[in-house]
Short mmCIF file of C-alpha atoms in Angstrom, two decimals:
data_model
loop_
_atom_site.label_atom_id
_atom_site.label_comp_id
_atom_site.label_asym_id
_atom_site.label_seq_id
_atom_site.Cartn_x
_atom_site.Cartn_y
_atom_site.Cartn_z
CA UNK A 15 -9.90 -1.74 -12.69
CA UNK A 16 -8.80 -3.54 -15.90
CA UNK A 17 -11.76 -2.15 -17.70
CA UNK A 18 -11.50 1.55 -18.10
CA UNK A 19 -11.86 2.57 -21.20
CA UNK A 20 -8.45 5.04 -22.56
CA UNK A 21 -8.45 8.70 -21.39
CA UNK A 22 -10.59 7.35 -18.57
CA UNK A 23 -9.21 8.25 -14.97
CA UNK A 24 -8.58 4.29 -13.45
CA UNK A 25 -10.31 5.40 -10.08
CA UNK A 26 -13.38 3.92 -8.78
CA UNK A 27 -15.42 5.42 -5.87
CA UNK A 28 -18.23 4.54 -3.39
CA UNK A 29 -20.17 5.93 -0.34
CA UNK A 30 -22.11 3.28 1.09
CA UNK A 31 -23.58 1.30 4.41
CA UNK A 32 -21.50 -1.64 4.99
CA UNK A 33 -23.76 -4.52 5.42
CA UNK A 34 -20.96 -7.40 6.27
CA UNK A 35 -17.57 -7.90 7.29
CA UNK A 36 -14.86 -9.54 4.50
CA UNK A 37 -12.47 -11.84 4.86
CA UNK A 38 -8.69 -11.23 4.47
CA UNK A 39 -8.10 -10.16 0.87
CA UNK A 40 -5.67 -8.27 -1.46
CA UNK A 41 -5.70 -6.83 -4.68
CA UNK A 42 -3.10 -4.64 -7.19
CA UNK A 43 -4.48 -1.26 -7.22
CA UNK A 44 -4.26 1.23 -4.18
CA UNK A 45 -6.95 2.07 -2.30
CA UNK A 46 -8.36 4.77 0.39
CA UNK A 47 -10.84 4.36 2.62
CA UNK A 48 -12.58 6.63 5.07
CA UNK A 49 -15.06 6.11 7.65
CA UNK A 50 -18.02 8.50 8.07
CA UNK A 51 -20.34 6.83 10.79
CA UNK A 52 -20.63 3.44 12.57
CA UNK A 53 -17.98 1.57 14.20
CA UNK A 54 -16.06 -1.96 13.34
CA UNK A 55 -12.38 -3.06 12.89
CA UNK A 56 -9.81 -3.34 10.39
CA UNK A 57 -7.51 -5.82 10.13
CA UNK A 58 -4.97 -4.72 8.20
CA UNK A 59 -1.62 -7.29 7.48
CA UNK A 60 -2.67 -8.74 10.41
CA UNK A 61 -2.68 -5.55 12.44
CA UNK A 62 -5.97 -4.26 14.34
CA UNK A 63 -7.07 -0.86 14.21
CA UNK A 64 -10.77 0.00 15.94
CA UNK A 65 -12.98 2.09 13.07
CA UNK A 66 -15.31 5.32 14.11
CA UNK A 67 -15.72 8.02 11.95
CA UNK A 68 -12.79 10.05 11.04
CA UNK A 69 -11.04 6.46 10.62
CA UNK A 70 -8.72 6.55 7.42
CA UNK A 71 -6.86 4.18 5.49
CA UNK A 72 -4.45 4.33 2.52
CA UNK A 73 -3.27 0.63 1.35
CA UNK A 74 -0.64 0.51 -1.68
CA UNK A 75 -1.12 -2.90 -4.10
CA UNK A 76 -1.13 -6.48 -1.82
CA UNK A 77 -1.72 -5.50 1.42
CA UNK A 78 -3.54 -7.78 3.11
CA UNK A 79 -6.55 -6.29 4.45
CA UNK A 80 -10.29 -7.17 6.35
CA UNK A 81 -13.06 -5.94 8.31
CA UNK A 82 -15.32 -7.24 11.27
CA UNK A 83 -18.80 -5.21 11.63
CA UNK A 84 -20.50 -4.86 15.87
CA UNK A 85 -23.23 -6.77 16.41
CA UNK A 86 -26.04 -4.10 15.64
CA UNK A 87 -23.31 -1.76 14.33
CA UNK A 88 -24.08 -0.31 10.67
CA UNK A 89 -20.52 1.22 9.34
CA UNK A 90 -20.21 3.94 6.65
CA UNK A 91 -17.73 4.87 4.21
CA UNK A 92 -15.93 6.10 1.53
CA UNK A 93 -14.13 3.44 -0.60
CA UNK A 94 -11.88 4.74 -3.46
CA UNK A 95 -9.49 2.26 -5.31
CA UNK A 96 -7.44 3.78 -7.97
CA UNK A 97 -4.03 2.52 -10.06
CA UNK A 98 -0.93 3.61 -7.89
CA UNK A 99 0.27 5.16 -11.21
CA UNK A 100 -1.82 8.00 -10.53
CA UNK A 101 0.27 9.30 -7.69
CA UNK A 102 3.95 8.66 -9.54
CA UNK A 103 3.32 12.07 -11.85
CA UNK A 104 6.14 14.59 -12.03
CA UNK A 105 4.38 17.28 -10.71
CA UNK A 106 3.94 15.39 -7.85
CA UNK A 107 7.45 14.33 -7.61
CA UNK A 108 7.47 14.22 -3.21
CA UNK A 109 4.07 11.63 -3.25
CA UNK A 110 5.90 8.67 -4.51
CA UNK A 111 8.68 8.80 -1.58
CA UNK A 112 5.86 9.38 0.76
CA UNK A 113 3.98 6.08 -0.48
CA UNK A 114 7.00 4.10 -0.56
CA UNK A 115 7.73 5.08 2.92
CA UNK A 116 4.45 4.78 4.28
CA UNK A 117 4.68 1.14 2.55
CA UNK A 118 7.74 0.25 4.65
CA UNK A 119 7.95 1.94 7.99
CA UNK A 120 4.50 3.44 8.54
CA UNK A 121 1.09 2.03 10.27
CA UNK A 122 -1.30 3.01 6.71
CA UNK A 123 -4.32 4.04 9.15
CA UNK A 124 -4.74 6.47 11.56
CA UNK A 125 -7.91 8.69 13.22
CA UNK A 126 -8.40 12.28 11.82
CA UNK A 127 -9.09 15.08 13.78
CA UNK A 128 -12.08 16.57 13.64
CA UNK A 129 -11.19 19.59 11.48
CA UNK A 130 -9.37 17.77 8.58
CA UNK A 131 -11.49 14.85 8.76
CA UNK A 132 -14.44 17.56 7.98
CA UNK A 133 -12.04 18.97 5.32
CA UNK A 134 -11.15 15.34 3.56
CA UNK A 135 -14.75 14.38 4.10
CA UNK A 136 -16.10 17.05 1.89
CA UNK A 137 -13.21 16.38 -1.07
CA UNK A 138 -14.16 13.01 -0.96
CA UNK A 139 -17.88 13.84 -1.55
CA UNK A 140 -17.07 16.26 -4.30
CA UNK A 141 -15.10 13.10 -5.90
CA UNK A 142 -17.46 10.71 -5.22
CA UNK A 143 -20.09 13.13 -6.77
CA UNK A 144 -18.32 13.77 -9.71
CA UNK A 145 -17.21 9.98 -10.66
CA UNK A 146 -21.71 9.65 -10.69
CA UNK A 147 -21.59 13.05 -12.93
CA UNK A 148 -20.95 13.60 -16.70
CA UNK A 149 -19.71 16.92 -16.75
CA UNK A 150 -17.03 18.97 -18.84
CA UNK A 151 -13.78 18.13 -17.76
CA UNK A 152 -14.81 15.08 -15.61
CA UNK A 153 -11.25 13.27 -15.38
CA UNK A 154 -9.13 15.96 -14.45
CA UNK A 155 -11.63 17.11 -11.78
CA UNK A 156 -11.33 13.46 -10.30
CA UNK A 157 -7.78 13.40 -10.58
CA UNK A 158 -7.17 16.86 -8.96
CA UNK A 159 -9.73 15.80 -5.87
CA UNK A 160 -7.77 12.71 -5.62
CA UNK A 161 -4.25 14.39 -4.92
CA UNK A 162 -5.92 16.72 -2.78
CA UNK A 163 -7.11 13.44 -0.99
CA UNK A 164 -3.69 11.89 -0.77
CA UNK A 165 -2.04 15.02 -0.05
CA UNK A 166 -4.44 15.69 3.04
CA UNK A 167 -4.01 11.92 4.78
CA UNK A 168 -0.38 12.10 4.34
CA UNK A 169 0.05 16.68 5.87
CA UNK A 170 -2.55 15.07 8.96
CA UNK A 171 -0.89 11.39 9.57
CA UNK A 172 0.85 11.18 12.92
CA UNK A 173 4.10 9.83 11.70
CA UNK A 174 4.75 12.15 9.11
CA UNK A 175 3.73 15.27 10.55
CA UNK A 176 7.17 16.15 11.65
CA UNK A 177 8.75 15.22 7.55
CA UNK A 178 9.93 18.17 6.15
CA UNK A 179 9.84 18.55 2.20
CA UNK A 180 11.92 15.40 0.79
CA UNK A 181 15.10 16.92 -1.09
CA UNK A 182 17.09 15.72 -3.85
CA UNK A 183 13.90 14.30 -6.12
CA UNK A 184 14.73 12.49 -9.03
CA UNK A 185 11.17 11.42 -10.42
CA UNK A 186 12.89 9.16 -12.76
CA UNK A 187 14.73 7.47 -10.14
CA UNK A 188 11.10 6.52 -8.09
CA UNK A 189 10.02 4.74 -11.44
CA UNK A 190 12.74 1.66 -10.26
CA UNK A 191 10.96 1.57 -6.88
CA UNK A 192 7.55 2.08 -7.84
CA UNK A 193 8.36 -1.21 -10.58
CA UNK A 194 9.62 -3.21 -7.86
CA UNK A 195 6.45 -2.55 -5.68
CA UNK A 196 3.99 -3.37 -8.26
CA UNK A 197 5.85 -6.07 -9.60
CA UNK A 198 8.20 -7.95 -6.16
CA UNK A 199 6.05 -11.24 -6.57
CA UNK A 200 7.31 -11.99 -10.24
CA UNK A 201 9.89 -14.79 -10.10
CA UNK A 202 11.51 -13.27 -13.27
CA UNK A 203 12.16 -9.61 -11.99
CA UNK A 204 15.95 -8.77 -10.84
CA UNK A 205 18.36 -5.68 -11.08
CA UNK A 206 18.93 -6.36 -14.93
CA UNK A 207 15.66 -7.01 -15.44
CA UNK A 208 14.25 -3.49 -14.53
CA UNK A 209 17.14 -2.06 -15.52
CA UNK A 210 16.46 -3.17 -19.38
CA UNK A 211 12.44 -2.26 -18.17
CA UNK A 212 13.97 1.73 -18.57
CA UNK A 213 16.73 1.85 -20.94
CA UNK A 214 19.86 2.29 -18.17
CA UNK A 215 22.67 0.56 -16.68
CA UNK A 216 22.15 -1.59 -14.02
CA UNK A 217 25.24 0.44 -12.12
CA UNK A 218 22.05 3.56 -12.47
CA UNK A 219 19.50 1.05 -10.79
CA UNK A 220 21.73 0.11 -8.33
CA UNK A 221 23.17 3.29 -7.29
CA UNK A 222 19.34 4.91 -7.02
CA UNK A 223 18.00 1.97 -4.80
CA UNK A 224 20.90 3.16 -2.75
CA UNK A 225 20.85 6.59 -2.31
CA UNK A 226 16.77 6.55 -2.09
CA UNK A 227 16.35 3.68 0.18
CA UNK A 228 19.57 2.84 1.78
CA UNK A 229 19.70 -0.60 0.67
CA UNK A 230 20.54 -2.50 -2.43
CA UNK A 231 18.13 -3.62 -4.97
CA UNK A 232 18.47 -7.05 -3.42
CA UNK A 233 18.11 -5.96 0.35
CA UNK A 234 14.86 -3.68 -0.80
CA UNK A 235 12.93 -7.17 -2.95
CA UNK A 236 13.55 -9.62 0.06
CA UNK A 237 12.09 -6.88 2.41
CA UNK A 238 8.80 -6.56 0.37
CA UNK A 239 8.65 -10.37 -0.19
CA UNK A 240 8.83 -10.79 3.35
CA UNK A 241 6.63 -8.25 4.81
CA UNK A 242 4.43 -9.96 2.81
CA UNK A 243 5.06 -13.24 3.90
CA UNK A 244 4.64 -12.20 7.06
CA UNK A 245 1.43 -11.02 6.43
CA UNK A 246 0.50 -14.23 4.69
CA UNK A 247 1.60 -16.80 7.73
CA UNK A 248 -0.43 -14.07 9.97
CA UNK A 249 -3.51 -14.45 8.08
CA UNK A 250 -3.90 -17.52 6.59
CA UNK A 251 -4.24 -21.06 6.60
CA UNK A 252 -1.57 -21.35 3.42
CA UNK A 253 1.39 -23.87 3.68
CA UNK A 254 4.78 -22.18 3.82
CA UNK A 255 5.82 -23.59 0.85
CA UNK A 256 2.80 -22.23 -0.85
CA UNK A 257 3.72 -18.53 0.87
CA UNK A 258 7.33 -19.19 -0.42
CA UNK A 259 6.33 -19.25 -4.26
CA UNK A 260 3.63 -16.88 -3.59
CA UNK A 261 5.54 -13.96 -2.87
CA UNK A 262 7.72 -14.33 -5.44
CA UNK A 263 10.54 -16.95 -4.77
CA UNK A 264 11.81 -19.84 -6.96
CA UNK A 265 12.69 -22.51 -3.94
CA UNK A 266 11.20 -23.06 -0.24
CA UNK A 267 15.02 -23.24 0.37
CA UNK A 268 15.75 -19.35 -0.49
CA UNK A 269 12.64 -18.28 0.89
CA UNK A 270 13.77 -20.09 4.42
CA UNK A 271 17.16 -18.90 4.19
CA UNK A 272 15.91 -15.41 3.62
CA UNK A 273 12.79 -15.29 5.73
CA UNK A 274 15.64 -16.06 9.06
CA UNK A 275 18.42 -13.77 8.37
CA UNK A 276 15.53 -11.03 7.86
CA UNK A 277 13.42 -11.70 10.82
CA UNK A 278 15.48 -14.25 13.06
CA UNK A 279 13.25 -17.12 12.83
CA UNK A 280 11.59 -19.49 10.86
CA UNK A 281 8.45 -19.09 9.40
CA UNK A 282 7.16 -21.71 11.26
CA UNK A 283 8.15 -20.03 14.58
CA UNK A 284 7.10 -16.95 13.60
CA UNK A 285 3.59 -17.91 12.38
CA UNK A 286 3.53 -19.44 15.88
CA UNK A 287 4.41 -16.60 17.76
CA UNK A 288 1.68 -14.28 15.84
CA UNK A 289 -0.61 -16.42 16.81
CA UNK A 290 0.23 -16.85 20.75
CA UNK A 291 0.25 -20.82 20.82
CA UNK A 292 4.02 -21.18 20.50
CA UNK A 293 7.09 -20.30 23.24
CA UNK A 294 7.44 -16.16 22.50
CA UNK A 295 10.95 -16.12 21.00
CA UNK A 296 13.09 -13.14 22.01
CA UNK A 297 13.39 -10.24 20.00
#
């Protein structure tokens, strides 16, 4: 993704027969996926969802994602990976609340319905044909198939089907949370920090994390460093100390602290309980 060329779109896409499974992986740019024949499962922050066509899946930066192929089961799909900076534009002011919330509260896959997975199925052809094409007016094409992409998994995904329109948009205002999700596993980054990033106060950052999110710029980094974390002690073998510095903080003591006033456990415990060999701990 780091070697688009400027003016280019920063969107790659693929159709193609999945030959193997992967293991759990990450990476910083968004990415879509959407299953057109075959069946498998996705393991997504260590969450699994069975695959058949009409499976779709929309993972913002550093989600922790793999698959796992049948025995004698090929698997088809569309794979498009794109910078999450696309979908911040202020003509499409309502997307970035959608992917932060999706981000937080939301399960990022779900199965279409026949009719819209049809629908999505043939946009995603037209943008997978034009990415191969060299045609007049290539990149805004791309980009306008890739909205109507987004725009189609979000108006057809179970939990936000019932969403009105999101009111009060302050574009401007999204820019501090999209930062903070493209950048929470920087040691460095902190209120003043991306409050110098855009030329305000840090009373302006504050008072937007607030009225967006409900929570203060503090409440909203420890939540995506430990979602993370918890995604991390789910799927891997890594130490917790290793975890700790991983997602961003500058002790193991912090990152303890933290990880047990926001989930009521340690690490330890919790990584235990995911994986069924310790005592369950109550909720």
């Amino acid at each position: 993704m780091n070697k688009f060329k400027k003016g280019e779109l920063p969107l790659f896409i693929t159709h193609y027969p999945v030959g193997h499974g992967y293991p759990n992986h990450h990476h910083e740019f968004a990415e879509i996926s959407l299953v057109t024949g075959g069946q498998g499962t996705e393991i997504v922050n260590g969450v699994e969802h069975r695959l058949k066509p009409g499976s779709i899946c929309l993972l913002p930066p550093y989600h922790l994602h793999a698959l796992k192929l049948d025995a004698g089961q090929p698997l088809y799909k569309f794979c498009c990976m794109f910078d999450m900076n696309l979908m911040f534009q202020p003509e499409f002011a309502e997307v970035g609340p959608w992917l932060v919330k999706l981000s937080d509260e939301m399960t990022p896959f779900y199965d279409m319905p026949a009719e819209p997975f049809e629908t999505i199925k043939s946009v995603m052809y037209a943008l997978n044909a034009e990415f191969g094409a060299d045609t007049i007016g290539k990149q805004g094409f791309m980009r306008i198939k890739l909205l109507e992409t987004i725009y189609l998994f979000f108006r057809h995904h179970p939990g936000f089907a019932s969403l009105g329109q999101t009111a009060d948009l302050h574009p401007e205002e999204w820019d501090y949370v999209k930062y903070v999700n493209t950048h929470f596993m920087e040691e460095m980054i902190s209120l003043e920090e991306v409050a110098g990033k855009f030329g305000v106060s840090v009373f302006v950052v504050r008072n937007a994390f607030k009225r967006l999110l409900g929570k203060n710029f503090l409440e909203y980094l420890h939540q995506l460093r430990i979602r993370r974390a918890s995604s991390l002690l789910t799927a891997t073998d890594m130490s917790v100390a290793e975890i700790a510095y991983d997602v961003g903080f500058s002790s193991l003591r912090s990152f303890t602290r933290v990880f047990k006033e926001t989930t009521g456990m340690s690490a330890t415990d919790y990584r235990k309980r995911q994986a069924g060999t310790g005592e369950r701990l109550p909720d």
